[in-house]
XYZ file of C-alpha atoms in Angstrom:
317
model
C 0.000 0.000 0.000
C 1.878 2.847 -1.332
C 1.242 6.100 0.726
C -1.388 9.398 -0.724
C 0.721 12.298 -2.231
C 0.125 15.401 -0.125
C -1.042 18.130 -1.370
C 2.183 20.151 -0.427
C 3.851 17.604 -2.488
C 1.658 18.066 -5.770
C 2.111 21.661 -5.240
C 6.001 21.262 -4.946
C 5.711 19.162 -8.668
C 3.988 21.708 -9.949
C 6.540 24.479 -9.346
C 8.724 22.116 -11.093
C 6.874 21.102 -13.972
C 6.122 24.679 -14.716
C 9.985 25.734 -14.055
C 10.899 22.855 -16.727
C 8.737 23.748 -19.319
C 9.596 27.484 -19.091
C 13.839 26.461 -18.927
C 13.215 23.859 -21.739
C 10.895 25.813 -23.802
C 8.559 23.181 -24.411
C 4.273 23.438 -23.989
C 3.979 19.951 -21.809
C 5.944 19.403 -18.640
C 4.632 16.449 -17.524
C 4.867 13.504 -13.982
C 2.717 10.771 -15.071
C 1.326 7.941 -12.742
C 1.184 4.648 -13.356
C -1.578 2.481 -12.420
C -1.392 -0.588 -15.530
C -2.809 -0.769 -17.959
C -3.669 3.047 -17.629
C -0.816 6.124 -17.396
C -2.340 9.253 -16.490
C -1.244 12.678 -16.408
C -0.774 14.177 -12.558
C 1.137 16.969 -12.954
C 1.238 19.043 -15.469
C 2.782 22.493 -17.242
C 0.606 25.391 -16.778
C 0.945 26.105 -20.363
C -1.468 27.884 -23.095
C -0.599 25.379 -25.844
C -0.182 22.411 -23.367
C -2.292 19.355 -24.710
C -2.507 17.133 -21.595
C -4.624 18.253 -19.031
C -4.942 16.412 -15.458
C -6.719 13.280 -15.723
C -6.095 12.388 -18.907
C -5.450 8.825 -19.399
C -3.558 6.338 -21.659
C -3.607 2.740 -22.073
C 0.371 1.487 -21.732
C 1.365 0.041 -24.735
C 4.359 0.232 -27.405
C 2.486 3.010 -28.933
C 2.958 4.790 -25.841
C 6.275 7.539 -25.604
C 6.174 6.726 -21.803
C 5.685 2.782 -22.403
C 9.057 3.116 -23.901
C 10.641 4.669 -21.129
C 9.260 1.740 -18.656
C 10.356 -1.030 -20.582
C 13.695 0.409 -21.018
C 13.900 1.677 -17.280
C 15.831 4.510 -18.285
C 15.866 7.718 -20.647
C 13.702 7.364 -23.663
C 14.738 10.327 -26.283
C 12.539 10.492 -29.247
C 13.693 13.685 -31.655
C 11.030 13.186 -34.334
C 8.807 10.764 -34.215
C 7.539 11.196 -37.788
C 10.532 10.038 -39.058
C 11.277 7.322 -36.658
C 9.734 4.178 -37.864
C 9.670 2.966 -33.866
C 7.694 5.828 -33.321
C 5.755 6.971 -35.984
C 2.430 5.971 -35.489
C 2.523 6.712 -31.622
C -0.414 7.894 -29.660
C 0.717 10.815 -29.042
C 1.121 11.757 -32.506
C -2.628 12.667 -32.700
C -2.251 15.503 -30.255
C 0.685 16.972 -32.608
C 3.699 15.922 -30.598
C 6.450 14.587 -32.075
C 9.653 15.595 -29.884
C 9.929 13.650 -26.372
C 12.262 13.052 -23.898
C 11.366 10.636 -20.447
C 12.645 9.175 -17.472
C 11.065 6.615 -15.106
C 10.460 7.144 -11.584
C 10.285 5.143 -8.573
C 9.338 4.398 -4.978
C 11.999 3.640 -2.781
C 11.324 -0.213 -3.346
C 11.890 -0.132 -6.886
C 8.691 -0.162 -8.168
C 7.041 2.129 -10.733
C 5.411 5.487 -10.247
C 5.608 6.581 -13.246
C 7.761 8.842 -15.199
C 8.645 12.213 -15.936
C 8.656 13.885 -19.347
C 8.702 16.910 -21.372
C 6.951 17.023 -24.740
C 6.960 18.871 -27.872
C 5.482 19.327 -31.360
C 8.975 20.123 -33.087
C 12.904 19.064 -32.438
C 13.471 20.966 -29.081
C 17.319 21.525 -29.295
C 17.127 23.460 -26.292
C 15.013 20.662 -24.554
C 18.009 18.028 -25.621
C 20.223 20.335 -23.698
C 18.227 20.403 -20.817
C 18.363 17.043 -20.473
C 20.336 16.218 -17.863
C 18.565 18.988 -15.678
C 15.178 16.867 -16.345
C 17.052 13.568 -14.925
C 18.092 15.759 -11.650
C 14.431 16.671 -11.389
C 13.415 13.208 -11.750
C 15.824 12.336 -8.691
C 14.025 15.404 -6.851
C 10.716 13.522 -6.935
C 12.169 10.495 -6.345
C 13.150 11.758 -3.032
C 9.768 13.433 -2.435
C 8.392 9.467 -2.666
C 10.719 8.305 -0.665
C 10.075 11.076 1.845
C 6.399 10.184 1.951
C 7.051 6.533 2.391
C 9.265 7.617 5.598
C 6.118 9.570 6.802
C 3.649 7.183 6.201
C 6.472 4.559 7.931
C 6.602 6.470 11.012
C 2.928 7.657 11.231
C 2.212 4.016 11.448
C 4.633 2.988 13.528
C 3.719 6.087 15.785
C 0.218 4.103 15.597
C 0.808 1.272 16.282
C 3.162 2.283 19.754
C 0.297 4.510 20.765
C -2.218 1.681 20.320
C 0.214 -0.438 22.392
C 0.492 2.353 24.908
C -3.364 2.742 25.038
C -3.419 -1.114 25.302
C -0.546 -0.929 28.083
C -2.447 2.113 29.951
C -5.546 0.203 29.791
C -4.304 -2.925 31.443
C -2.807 -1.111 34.239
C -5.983 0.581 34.737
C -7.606 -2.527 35.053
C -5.305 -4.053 36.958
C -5.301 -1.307 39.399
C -8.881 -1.352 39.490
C -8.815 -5.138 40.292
C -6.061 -4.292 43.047
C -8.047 -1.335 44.690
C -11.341 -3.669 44.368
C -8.976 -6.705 46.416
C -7.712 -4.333 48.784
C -11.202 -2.980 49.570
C -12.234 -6.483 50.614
C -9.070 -7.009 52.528
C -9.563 -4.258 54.508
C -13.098 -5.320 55.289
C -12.192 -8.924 55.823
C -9.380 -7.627 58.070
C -12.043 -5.198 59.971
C -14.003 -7.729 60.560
C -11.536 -9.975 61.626
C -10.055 -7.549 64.210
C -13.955 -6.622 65.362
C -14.836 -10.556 66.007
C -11.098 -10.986 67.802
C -11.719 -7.538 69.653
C -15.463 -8.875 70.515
C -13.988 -12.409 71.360
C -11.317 -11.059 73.709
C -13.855 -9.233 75.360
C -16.360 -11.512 75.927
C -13.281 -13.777 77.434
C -12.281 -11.102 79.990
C -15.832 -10.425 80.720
C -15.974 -14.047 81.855
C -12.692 -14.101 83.295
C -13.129 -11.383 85.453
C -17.085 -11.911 86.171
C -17.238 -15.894 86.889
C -13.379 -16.406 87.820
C -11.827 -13.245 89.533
C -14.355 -12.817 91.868
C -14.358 -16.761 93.230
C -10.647 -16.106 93.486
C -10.873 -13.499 95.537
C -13.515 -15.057 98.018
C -11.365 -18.534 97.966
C -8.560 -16.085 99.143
C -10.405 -14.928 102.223
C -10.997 -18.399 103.176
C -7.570 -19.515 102.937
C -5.770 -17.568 105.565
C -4.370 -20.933 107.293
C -3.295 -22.757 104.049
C -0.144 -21.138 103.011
C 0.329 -23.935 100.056
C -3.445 -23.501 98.833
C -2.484 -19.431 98.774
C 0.613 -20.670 96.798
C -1.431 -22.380 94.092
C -4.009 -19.511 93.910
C -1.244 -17.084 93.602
C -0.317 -18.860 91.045
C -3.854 -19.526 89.303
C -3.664 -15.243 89.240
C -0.552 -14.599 87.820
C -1.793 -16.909 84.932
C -4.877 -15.250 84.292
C -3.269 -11.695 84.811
C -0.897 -13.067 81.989
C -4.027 -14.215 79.828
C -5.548 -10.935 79.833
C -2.811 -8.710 79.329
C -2.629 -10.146 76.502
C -5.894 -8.887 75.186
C -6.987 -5.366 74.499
C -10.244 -3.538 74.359
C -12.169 -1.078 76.609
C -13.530 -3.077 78.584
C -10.463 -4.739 79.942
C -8.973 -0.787 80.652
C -12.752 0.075 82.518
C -12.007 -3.268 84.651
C -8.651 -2.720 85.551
C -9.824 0.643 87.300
C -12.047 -1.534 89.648
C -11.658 -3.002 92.914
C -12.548 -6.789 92.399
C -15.801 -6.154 94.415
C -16.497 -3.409 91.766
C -15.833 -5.915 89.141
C -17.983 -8.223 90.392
C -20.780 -5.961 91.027
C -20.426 -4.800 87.646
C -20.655 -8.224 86.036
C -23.444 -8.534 87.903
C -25.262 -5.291 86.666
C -24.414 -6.337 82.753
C -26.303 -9.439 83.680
C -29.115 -8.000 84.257
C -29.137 -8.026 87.877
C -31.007 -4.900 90.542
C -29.555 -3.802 93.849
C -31.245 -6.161 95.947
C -30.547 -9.512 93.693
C -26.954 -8.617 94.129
C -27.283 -7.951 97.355
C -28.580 -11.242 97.710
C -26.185 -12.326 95.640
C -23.436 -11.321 97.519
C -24.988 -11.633 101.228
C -24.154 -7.719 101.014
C -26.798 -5.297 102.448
C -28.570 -3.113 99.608
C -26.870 0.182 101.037
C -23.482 -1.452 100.941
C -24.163 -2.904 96.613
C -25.248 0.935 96.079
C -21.986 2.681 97.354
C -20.267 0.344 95.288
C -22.674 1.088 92.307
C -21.849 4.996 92.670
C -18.286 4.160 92.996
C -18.351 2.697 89.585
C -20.253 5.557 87.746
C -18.153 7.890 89.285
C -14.693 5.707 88.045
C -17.307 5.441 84.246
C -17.606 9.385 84.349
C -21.690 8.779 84.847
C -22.059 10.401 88.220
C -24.577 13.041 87.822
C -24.848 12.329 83.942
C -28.668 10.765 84.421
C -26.901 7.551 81.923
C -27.680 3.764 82.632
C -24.658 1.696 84.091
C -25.928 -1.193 82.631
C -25.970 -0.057 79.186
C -22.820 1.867 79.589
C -21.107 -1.865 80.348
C -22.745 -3.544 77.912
C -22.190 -1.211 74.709
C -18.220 -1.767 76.067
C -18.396 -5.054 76.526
């Protein structure tokens, strides 16, 4: 797929057709195009008496000036055609012109374009002379093709990188989209996680220190003449002090600001329990469970604030 001539181009050919046929004195300056079977006139001298006008079109064959110049693939220099037997009944004969001188052109891959000529309707001494001038313009369009090939090279490799970079750019978009979408669920699979261990830790040191500490502390009142029992139950609290300092939350920090009456009181409240149950509970009078009840609001920050304990507790739990 050869590449379109620009506009800037055909105007360039132009300039030099018309240059040409002013220098060489001849009415047709012309840069055919090849397309077989048809040649066709492209460019062409901006003459009065010039006989070829754009478009017009020939069938390639050995009647042909330019047909000559192809199948030699090189300078084709007819002085009269009238009274050359190889060329006297050419086509070009009809529209009067009987001096010609050609030269093929290429694209940069060797094949045909078509060729450049000058053409005249008597022996053009000053055309013959000229001649090598015409060959250094055919090299001048020659280049031009090869230029445009370059252009049309690069545009399409310019192309086909930006596709590739569009490609590239959208692959790391959805990659990155992919990695933000996995990283969303992380993070909520790792909040969740750290919610059910934070919940789970609490609910441990909620029964740790409302079914165990309390019985701990009551077995060491009762102990007072065992000094090996107190040696074991020292023991049994340096374990579970070990246990839960392990494990964090707010409920552990509100508990460790309690006495372990407080702490059992309070375990007692989440539970559901009123004054005089505990008391009960306990074998505590009422008055005694309710100075330990305002002790704890006061060490909660609820003294005065008109807020349930109970609810407090259990929203920390």
């Amino acid at each position: 797929m050869k590449p379109t001539i620009s506009q800037e181009t055909i105007a360039k050919w132009q300039r030099i057709v018309d240059l040409i046929a002013r220098v060489a004195d001849v009415p047709a300056s012309l840069v055919m195009r090849t397309h077989a079977p048809h040649h066709s006139v492209f460019v062409t001298s901006r003459n009065t008496d010039n006989p070829y006008p754009i478009g017009c079109r020939f069938t390639l064959s050995e009647k042909l000036y330019c047909y000559g110049v192809l199948k030699r693939d090189g300078e084709l220099t007819v002085e009269n055609a009238t009274k050359d037997p190889d060329w006297c009944d050419n086509d070009d004969l009809e529209l009067g012109m009987s001096f010609y001188i050609g030269y093929p052109l290429k694209w940069p891959d060797g094949t045909i374009f078509g060729t450049i000529c000058v053409l005249d309707s008597r022996r053009n001494q000053r055309a013959l002379l000229f001649r090598e001038g015409l060959q250094e313009f055919a090299r001048v369009i020659e280049s031009d093709l090869s230029l445009l090939v370059e252009i049309d090279r690069r545009t399409a490799l310019e192309a086909e990188l930006q596709a590739t970079l569009d490609q590239l750019e959208q692959r790391v978009a959805n990659r990155t989209a992919d990695l933000e979408e996995a990283n969303a669920a992380l993070r909520v699979l790792l909040n969740s996680v750290e919610t059910s261990r934070q919940e789970y830790d609490a609910k441990i040191l909620s029964q740790i220190r409302g079914l165990v500490v309390p019985h701990l502390a009551k077995l060491r009142g009762r102990m007072e003449g065992d000094p090996s029992g107190r040696i074991y139950l020292d023991l049994a609290e340096e374990s579970l002090k070990t246990i839960t300092s392990e494990m964090s939350g707010q409920l552990t920090t509100v508990f460790e600001d309690l006495t372990p009456t407080e702490q059992e009181i309070a375990q007692l409240i989440m539970r559901g329990q009123t004054t005089k149950d505990i008391a009960r509970t306990l074998s505590r009078e009422p008055s005694t469970i309710e100075f330990h009840r305002n002790n704890i609001r006061s060490k909660l920050g609820l003294k005065r604030s008109g807020k349930n304990l109970r609810s407090l507790l259990l929203s920390i739990q």
